[in-house]
Coordinates of C-alpha atoms and ligand atoms in Angstrom, one line a residue:
M1013 CA -36.5 -60.2 -38.3
K1014 CA -37.2 -57.4 -35.7
K1015 CA -34.3 -55.7 -34.1
K1016 CA -33.5 -56.7 -30.5
L1017 CA -34.4 -53.9 -28.1
F1018 CA -33.4 -53.9 -24.3
S1019 CA -34.0 -51.3 -21.6
G1020 CA -34.3 -51.3 -17.8
I1021 CA -35.5 -49.5 -14.8
Q1022 CA -34.2 -49.6 -11.2
P1023 CA -36.6 -50.5 -8.4
S1024 CA -35.1 -47.7 -6.3
G1025 CA -38.1 -45.9 -5.4
D1026 CA -41.3 -44.4 -6.9
V1027 CA -41.4 -44.5 -10.8
H1028 CA -41.7 -40.8 -11.7
L1029 CA -42.7 -38.6 -14.6
G1030 CA -39.1 -38.4 -15.7
N1031 CA -38.9 -42.3 -16.0
Y1032 CA -42.3 -42.1 -17.8
L1033 CA -41.5 -39.4 -20.3
G1034 CA -37.9 -40.4 -20.8
A1035 CA -38.5 -44.1 -21.1
I1036 CA -41.6 -46.1 -20.4
K1037 CA -44.1 -44.1 -22.4
K1038 CA -41.7 -44.6 -25.4
W1039 CA -41.3 -48.3 -24.5
V1040 CA -45.1 -48.9 -24.6
N1041 CA -45.1 -47.8 -28.3
L1042 CA -41.9 -49.7 -29.4
V1043 CA -43.2 -53.2 -28.6
N1044 CA -44.8 -53.6 -32.0
D1045 CA -41.6 -52.6 -34.0
Y1046 CA -38.9 -54.4 -32.0
D1047 CA -38.1 -57.6 -30.2
C1048 CA -38.4 -56.1 -26.7
I1049 CA -37.1 -57.2 -23.3
F1050 CA -37.5 -54.8 -20.3
C1051 CA -35.8 -55.4 -17.1
I1052 CA -36.2 -54.5 -13.4
V1053 CA -32.6 -54.0 -12.6
D1054 CA -32.7 -54.8 -9.0
Y1055 CA -28.9 -55.6 -8.8
H1056 CA -28.2 -52.0 -10.0
A1057 CA -30.5 -50.7 -7.1
I1058 CA -28.2 -52.3 -4.4
T1059 CA -25.3 -50.1 -5.3
V1060 CA -26.6 -47.5 -3.0
D1061 CA -27.8 -48.0 0.7
Y1062 CA -31.2 -49.4 1.0
D1063 CA -33.4 -51.4 3.3
A1064 CA -33.4 -55.1 2.1
S1065 CA -36.8 -55.7 3.8
T1066 CA -38.5 -53.4 1.1
M1067 CA -36.7 -54.7 -2.0
Q1068 CA -39.5 -57.3 -2.9
Q1069 CA -42.2 -54.6 -2.7
R1070 CA -40.1 -52.2 -4.7
I1071 CA -39.6 -54.7 -7.4
L1072 CA -43.4 -55.5 -7.5
N1073 CA -44.1 -51.7 -7.5
A1074 CA -41.6 -51.1 -10.4
T1075 CA -43.2 -54.0 -12.4
A1076 CA -46.8 -52.8 -11.6
S1077 CA -46.0 -49.2 -12.8
N1078 CA -44.7 -50.5 -16.1
L1079 CA -47.6 -52.8 -16.6
A1080 CA -50.1 -50.1 -15.7
A1081 CA -48.4 -47.6 -17.9
G1082 CA -49.2 -50.0 -20.8
L1083 CA -46.5 -52.5 -21.2
D1084 CA -48.2 -55.6 -22.4
P1085 CA -46.5 -58.9 -21.2
E1086 CA -48.0 -60.7 -24.2
K1087 CA -46.0 -58.5 -26.6
C1088 CA -42.7 -58.1 -24.8
V1089 CA -40.7 -59.7 -22.1
I1090 CA -40.5 -58.2 -18.5
F1091 CA -38.3 -59.8 -15.9
A1092 CA -36.2 -59.0 -12.9
Q1093 CA -32.3 -59.0 -13.4
S1094 CA -31.5 -61.0 -10.3
H1095 CA -33.7 -63.9 -11.7
V1096 CA -31.2 -64.5 -14.6
R1097 CA -27.8 -65.3 -13.1
E1098 CA -25.9 -64.9 -16.3
H1099 CA -26.0 -61.1 -16.0
T1100 CA -23.5 -61.1 -13.2
E1101 CA -21.3 -63.7 -14.8
L1102 CA -21.1 -61.7 -18.1
A1103 CA -20.4 -58.5 -16.1
W1104 CA -17.4 -60.2 -14.6
I1105 CA -16.0 -61.2 -17.9
L1106 CA -16.6 -57.7 -19.4
N1107 CA -14.9 -56.1 -16.3
T1108 CA -11.7 -57.6 -17.9
V1109 CA -12.0 -55.8 -21.2
I1110 CA -12.6 -52.2 -20.1
S1111 CA -10.2 -50.0 -18.1
M1112 CA -10.7 -48.3 -15.0
G1113 CA -10.0 -45.0 -16.7
H1114 CA -13.1 -45.5 -18.9
L1115 CA -15.4 -46.0 -15.8
D1116 CA -13.7 -43.2 -13.9
R1117 CA -15.0 -40.8 -16.6
M1118 CA -18.7 -41.7 -16.0
T1119 CA -20.7 -38.6 -14.8
Q1120 CA -23.4 -40.7 -13.2
Y1121 CA -20.6 -42.4 -11.0
K1122 CA -19.2 -39.0 -10.1
E1123 CA -22.6 -37.6 -9.2
K1124 CA -23.6 -40.7 -7.2
S1125 CA -20.4 -40.8 -5.3
E1126 CA -21.1 -37.2 -4.3
Q1127 CA -24.6 -38.2 -3.4
H1128 CA -23.7 -41.4 -1.4
K1129 CA -20.4 -40.2 0.2
S1130 CA -20.5 -42.8 3.0
N1131 CA -20.9 -45.7 0.7
V1132 CA -18.9 -45.3 -2.6
N1133 CA -18.6 -49.1 -3.3
V1134 CA -17.0 -50.9 -6.0
G1135 CA -20.6 -51.8 -7.6
L1136 CA -21.2 -48.2 -8.0
F1137 CA -18.1 -47.9 -10.0
T1138 CA -18.6 -50.9 -12.2
Y1139 CA -22.4 -50.2 -12.4
P1140 CA -22.0 -49.5 -16.2
V1141 CA -20.3 -52.8 -16.9
L1142 CA -23.3 -54.5 -15.4
Q1143 CA -25.5 -52.5 -17.5
A1144 CA -23.4 -53.3 -20.7
A1145 CA -23.8 -57.1 -19.6
D1146 CA -27.6 -56.6 -19.3
I1147 CA -27.8 -55.4 -22.9
L1148 CA -25.1 -57.6 -24.5
L1149 CA -26.5 -60.8 -22.9
Y1150 CA -29.5 -60.5 -25.2
K1151 CA -27.5 -59.0 -28.0
G1152 CA -29.5 -55.9 -27.6
E1153 CA -29.2 -53.4 -30.6
V1154 CA -31.4 -50.6 -29.5
V1155 CA -31.7 -49.2 -26.0
P1156 CA -34.3 -46.5 -25.3
V1157 CA -33.2 -44.4 -22.5
G1158 CA -33.2 -40.9 -21.0
E1159 CA -30.4 -38.5 -21.7
D1160 CA -28.6 -39.5 -18.4
Q1161 CA -27.9 -42.9 -19.6
V1162 CA -26.4 -42.1 -23.0
Q1163 CA -22.8 -42.0 -21.6
H1164 CA -23.4 -45.6 -20.4
I1165 CA -24.6 -46.9 -23.7
E1166 CA -21.6 -45.4 -25.3
L1167 CA -19.5 -47.3 -23.0
A1168 CA -21.6 -50.6 -23.7
R1169 CA -20.6 -50.1 -27.4
E1170 CA -17.1 -49.6 -26.5
I1171 CA -17.1 -52.7 -24.3
A1172 CA -18.8 -54.7 -27.2
R1173 CA -16.1 -53.5 -29.6
K1174 CA -13.3 -54.3 -27.3
F1175 CA -14.7 -57.8 -26.5
N1176 CA -15.3 -58.5 -30.2
N1177 CA -11.7 -57.4 -31.2
K1178 CA -10.2 -59.7 -28.6
F1179 CA -12.3 -62.8 -28.8
G1180 CA -14.2 -62.7 -32.0
E1181 CA -17.5 -61.1 -33.3
I1182 CA -20.3 -61.9 -30.6
F1183 CA -21.9 -58.8 -29.7
P1184 CA -23.7 -56.0 -31.8
E1185 CA -22.7 -52.5 -30.8
P1186 CA -26.0 -51.1 -29.1
M1187 CA -27.3 -47.7 -29.9
E1188 CA -29.3 -45.4 -27.6
Q1189 CA -32.6 -44.2 -28.6
L1190 CA -33.8 -41.0 -27.0
S1191 CA -37.4 -39.8 -26.5
E1192 CA -38.6 -36.3 -27.1
S1193 CA -38.5 -35.9 -23.3
A1194 CA -35.0 -37.2 -22.6
R1195 CA -34.2 -35.0 -19.8
I1196 CA -37.0 -33.9 -17.4
M1197 CA -35.9 -31.7 -14.7
G1198 CA -37.1 -32.1 -11.1
L1199 CA -39.8 -29.7 -9.5
D1200 CA -36.8 -27.9 -7.9
G1201 CA -35.8 -26.8 -11.4
K1202 CA -32.1 -27.5 -10.6
N1203 CA -31.6 -31.3 -10.8
K1204 CA -32.8 -34.0 -13.1
M1205 CA -36.1 -35.5 -11.8
S1206 CA -34.8 -38.4 -9.7
K1207 CA -36.4 -41.1 -7.4
S1208 CA -33.7 -40.4 -4.9
M1209 CA -34.0 -36.5 -5.0
N1210 CA -37.6 -36.3 -3.9
N1211 CA -38.0 -33.7 -6.6
Y1212 CA -40.7 -35.7 -8.5
I1213 CA -44.3 -36.4 -9.3
S1214 CA -44.9 -40.0 -9.2
L1215 CA -46.7 -42.0 -11.9
V1216 CA -49.4 -42.9 -9.3
E1217 CA -49.5 -39.6 -7.5
P1218 CA -53.1 -38.7 -6.3
P1219 CA -54.5 -35.7 -8.1
E1220 CA -54.6 -33.3 -5.0
S1221 CA -50.9 -34.2 -4.5
I1222 CA -50.1 -33.5 -8.2
W1223 CA -51.4 -30.0 -7.9
K1224 CA -49.8 -29.4 -4.6
K1225 CA -46.4 -30.3 -6.1
L1226 CA -47.0 -28.4 -9.4
S1227 CA -48.1 -25.3 -7.7
T1228 CA -44.8 -24.8 -5.9
A1229 CA -42.7 -26.0 -8.8
V1230 CA -39.9 -23.7 -9.9
T1231 CA -40.4 -22.1 -13.3
D1232 CA -38.3 -19.5 -15.2
E1233 CA -36.8 -17.7 -12.2
N1234 CA -36.1 -14.6 -14.1
R1235 CA -39.9 -14.2 -14.4
K1236 CA -40.6 -12.3 -11.3
R1237 CA -43.9 -10.6 -11.9
R1238 CA -47.0 -11.7 -13.8
N1239 CA -46.4 -9.2 -16.6
D1240 CA -42.7 -10.2 -17.1
P1241 CA -42.2 -12.2 -20.3
G1242 CA -40.7 -15.7 -19.6
D1243 CA -38.5 -18.0 -21.5
P1244 CA -40.1 -21.4 -22.2
A1245 CA -36.7 -23.0 -23.2
I1246 CA -35.7 -22.8 -19.6
C1247 CA -39.0 -23.5 -17.9
N1248 CA -39.5 -26.9 -16.6
I1249 CA -43.3 -26.6 -16.6
Y1250 CA -43.0 -25.9 -20.5
T1251 CA -41.0 -29.2 -20.8
L1252 CA -43.7 -31.2 -19.1
H1253 CA -46.3 -29.7 -21.3
K1254 CA -44.4 -31.1 -24.1
G1255 CA -44.9 -34.5 -22.6
F1256 CA -48.6 -34.2 -21.6
S1257 CA -50.4 -31.4 -23.6
S1258 CA -51.8 -31.2 -27.1
D1259 CA -49.9 -29.4 -29.8
S1260 CA -52.2 -26.5 -29.7
Q1261 CA -51.9 -26.2 -26.0
I1262 CA -48.1 -26.4 -26.2
E1263 CA -48.0 -23.6 -28.7
E1264 CA -50.7 -21.6 -26.6
V1265 CA -48.4 -21.7 -23.4
R1266 CA -45.2 -21.2 -25.4
A1267 CA -46.4 -18.1 -27.0
G1268 CA -48.3 -16.9 -23.9
C1269 CA -45.2 -17.3 -21.8
K1270 CA -43.0 -15.4 -24.1
S1271 CA -45.5 -12.4 -24.4
A1272 CA -46.6 -12.7 -20.8
G1273 CA -50.0 -13.4 -22.0
I1274 CA -50.3 -16.3 -19.7
G1275 CA -49.1 -16.4 -16.0
C1276 CA -47.3 -19.3 -14.5
V1277 CA -50.4 -20.3 -12.4
D1278 CA -52.6 -20.7 -15.3
C1279 CA -49.9 -22.5 -17.3
K1280 CA -49.6 -24.8 -14.4
K1281 CA -53.4 -25.3 -14.1
I1282 CA -53.6 -26.5 -17.8
L1283 CA -50.6 -28.8 -17.1
N1284 CA -52.2 -30.1 -14.0
E1285 CA -55.4 -31.0 -15.9
N1286 CA -53.6 -33.0 -18.6
I1287 CA -51.2 -34.8 -16.2
T1288 CA -54.2 -35.8 -14.0
T1289 CA -56.2 -37.0 -16.9
E1290 CA -53.4 -39.1 -18.3
L1291 CA -52.3 -40.5 -15.0
A1292 CA -55.9 -41.5 -13.7
P1293 CA -56.1 -44.8 -15.6
I1294 CA -52.5 -45.6 -14.8
R1295 CA -53.1 -45.1 -11.1
E1296 CA -56.3 -47.1 -11.2
K1297 CA -54.7 -50.0 -13.1
N1298 CA -51.6 -49.9 -10.8
N1299 CA -53.9 -50.2 -7.7
E1300 CA -55.5 -53.2 -9.3
L1301 CA -52.2 -54.8 -10.1
I1302 CA -50.7 -54.2 -6.6
A1303 CA -53.5 -56.1 -5.1
K1304 CA -52.4 -59.1 -7.2
P1305 CA -48.8 -59.8 -6.4
D1306 CA -49.1 -63.4 -7.7
Y1307 CA -50.0 -62.1 -11.2
I1308 CA -47.0 -59.7 -11.0
Y1309 CA -44.7 -62.7 -10.0
D1310 CA -46.1 -64.7 -12.8
V1311 CA -45.3 -62.1 -15.4
L1312 CA -41.7 -61.9 -13.9
Q1313 CA -41.2 -65.7 -13.9
T1314 CA -42.4 -66.1 -17.4
G1315 CA -40.1 -63.3 -18.5
A1316 CA -37.1 -64.8 -16.5
K1317 CA -37.6 -68.2 -18.2
K1318 CA -37.6 -66.8 -21.7
C1319 CA -34.5 -64.6 -20.8
S1320 CA -32.6 -67.4 -19.2
E1321 CA -32.9 -69.5 -22.4
I1322 CA -31.4 -66.6 -24.5
A1323 CA -28.8 -65.9 -21.8
A1324 CA -27.6 -69.5 -21.5
Q1325 CA -26.9 -69.5 -25.2
T1326 CA -25.1 -66.3 -25.3
M1327 CA -23.0 -67.5 -22.4
E1328 CA -22.1 -70.7 -24.1
E1329 CA -20.8 -68.6 -27.1
V1330 CA -18.8 -66.3 -24.5
R1331 CA -17.3 -69.2 -22.6
E1332 CA -16.2 -70.9 -25.8
A1333 CA -14.7 -67.5 -27.0
I1334 CA -12.8 -66.8 -23.9
G1335 CA -11.4 -70.3 -23.8
V1336 CA -13.1 -71.6 -20.6
K1337 CA -15.5 -73.9 -22.1
P1338 CA -14.3 -77.7 -21.8
S1339 CA -13.5 -79.1 -25.1
R1340 CA -14.8 -82.5 -24.4
Ligands
AQP2485 N1 -35.5 -37.0 -15.3 C1 -35.5 -37.9 -16.2 N2 -35.8 -37.5 -17.5 C2 -35.7 -38.4 -18.5 N3 -35.5 -39.7 -18.4 C3 -35.2 -40.2 -17.3 N4 -34.9 -41.4 -16.7 C4 -34.6 -41.2 -15.4 N5 -34.6 -40.0 -14.9 C5 -35.1 -39.3 -16.0 C6 -34.9 -42.6 -17.5 O1 -35.7 -43.5 -17.0 C7 -35.2 -44.8 -17.1 C8 -35.1 -45.6 -15.9 O2 -34.2 -44.9 -15.0 P1 -33.5 -45.7 -13.8 O3 -34.5 -46.2 -12.8 O4 -32.7 -46.9 -14.2 O5 -32.4 -44.9 -13.1 P2 -32.0 -43.3 -13.1 O6 -31.7 -42.8 -14.5 O7 -30.9 -43.3 -12.2 O8 -33.5 -43.0 -12.5 P3 -33.6 -41.8 -11.1 O9 -35.0 -41.8 -11.1 O10 -32.7 -40.8 -11.3 O11 -33.2 -43.0 -10.0 P4 -32.2 -42.8 -8.7 O12 -32.7 -41.6 -8.2 O13 -32.5 -44.0 -8.0 O14 -30.8 -42.8 -9.4 C9 -33.7 -44.7 -17.8 O15 -33.9 -44.8 -19.2 C10 -33.4 -43.2 -17.5 O16 -32.5 -42.6 -18.4

């Protein structure tokens, strides 16, 4: 039996290179080794201000990006969170096994509360409980995520443990799985690459725009002149090379940066070439898919049907364990 793998992505904006390198590119390669479920987590995306009239298109776009990047719906399940009602039901129950103190320690909550000061809603606070419910509903054992989500997966483990101790062994304790590119910084060089920060290159960015963004991207700020040696370890462009370039190119730019043998512009040009080449078929496929929303809805509907069956079964066990299932 293959291990159960669950992961998700928010339809909160353009899917970007951080999402791609930190999560999606890895997901594509995992579908043969695990029993995979991938979720467009729309109920997570409503924890910040958003325009409801754009949500359907965002769900379609996020699904299309994943399919275009290579997720094969014949080999894994892809669905939207809101299509399977049990996510919120389980989240409510899990809310009762974890303390407010645990949630208050979550760094994403602290960061997002700062970022969205006018709308620090309860959903933003309990976001990691819904995330735990997403995973545990399918008894997920492996969760491939970027570094920013590790604390939430640790909390999901804690929630599973507390639930099992209180009500009996139902959930496995899920483990995060990180990619080589677990934290991609934004082009500003200061913050994590994020949909909401506008510091990203999108997965479907046109070539001219990729270069425009790369050419102004922050590198090692201590490297002021062309002849100064740089430090690849703190250069965001070098991190991106590790996601897109060949081993020999990575070594070439690493050594060149340290010895000042290569300038930042040339280093960026090599990267630009590689990103453009890798993204071209993804952009093309994405355009084809966006023109066929019915196909995307079919994929999501098929996925939701499969997930609903698993979710209903888990909730039967949970309702029985917590004592609310009628005994006749
Ligand atoms: N910069 C990143 N580097 C590596 N991995 C990343 N991920 C996100 N940003 C980076 C990983 O992508 C997956 C999907 O992320 P998400 O959409 O669920 O939410 P997020 O982490 O909150 O992503 P954003 O782009 O920063 O969205 P906003 O701005 O809306 O909050 C996850 O596995 C995540 O770790």
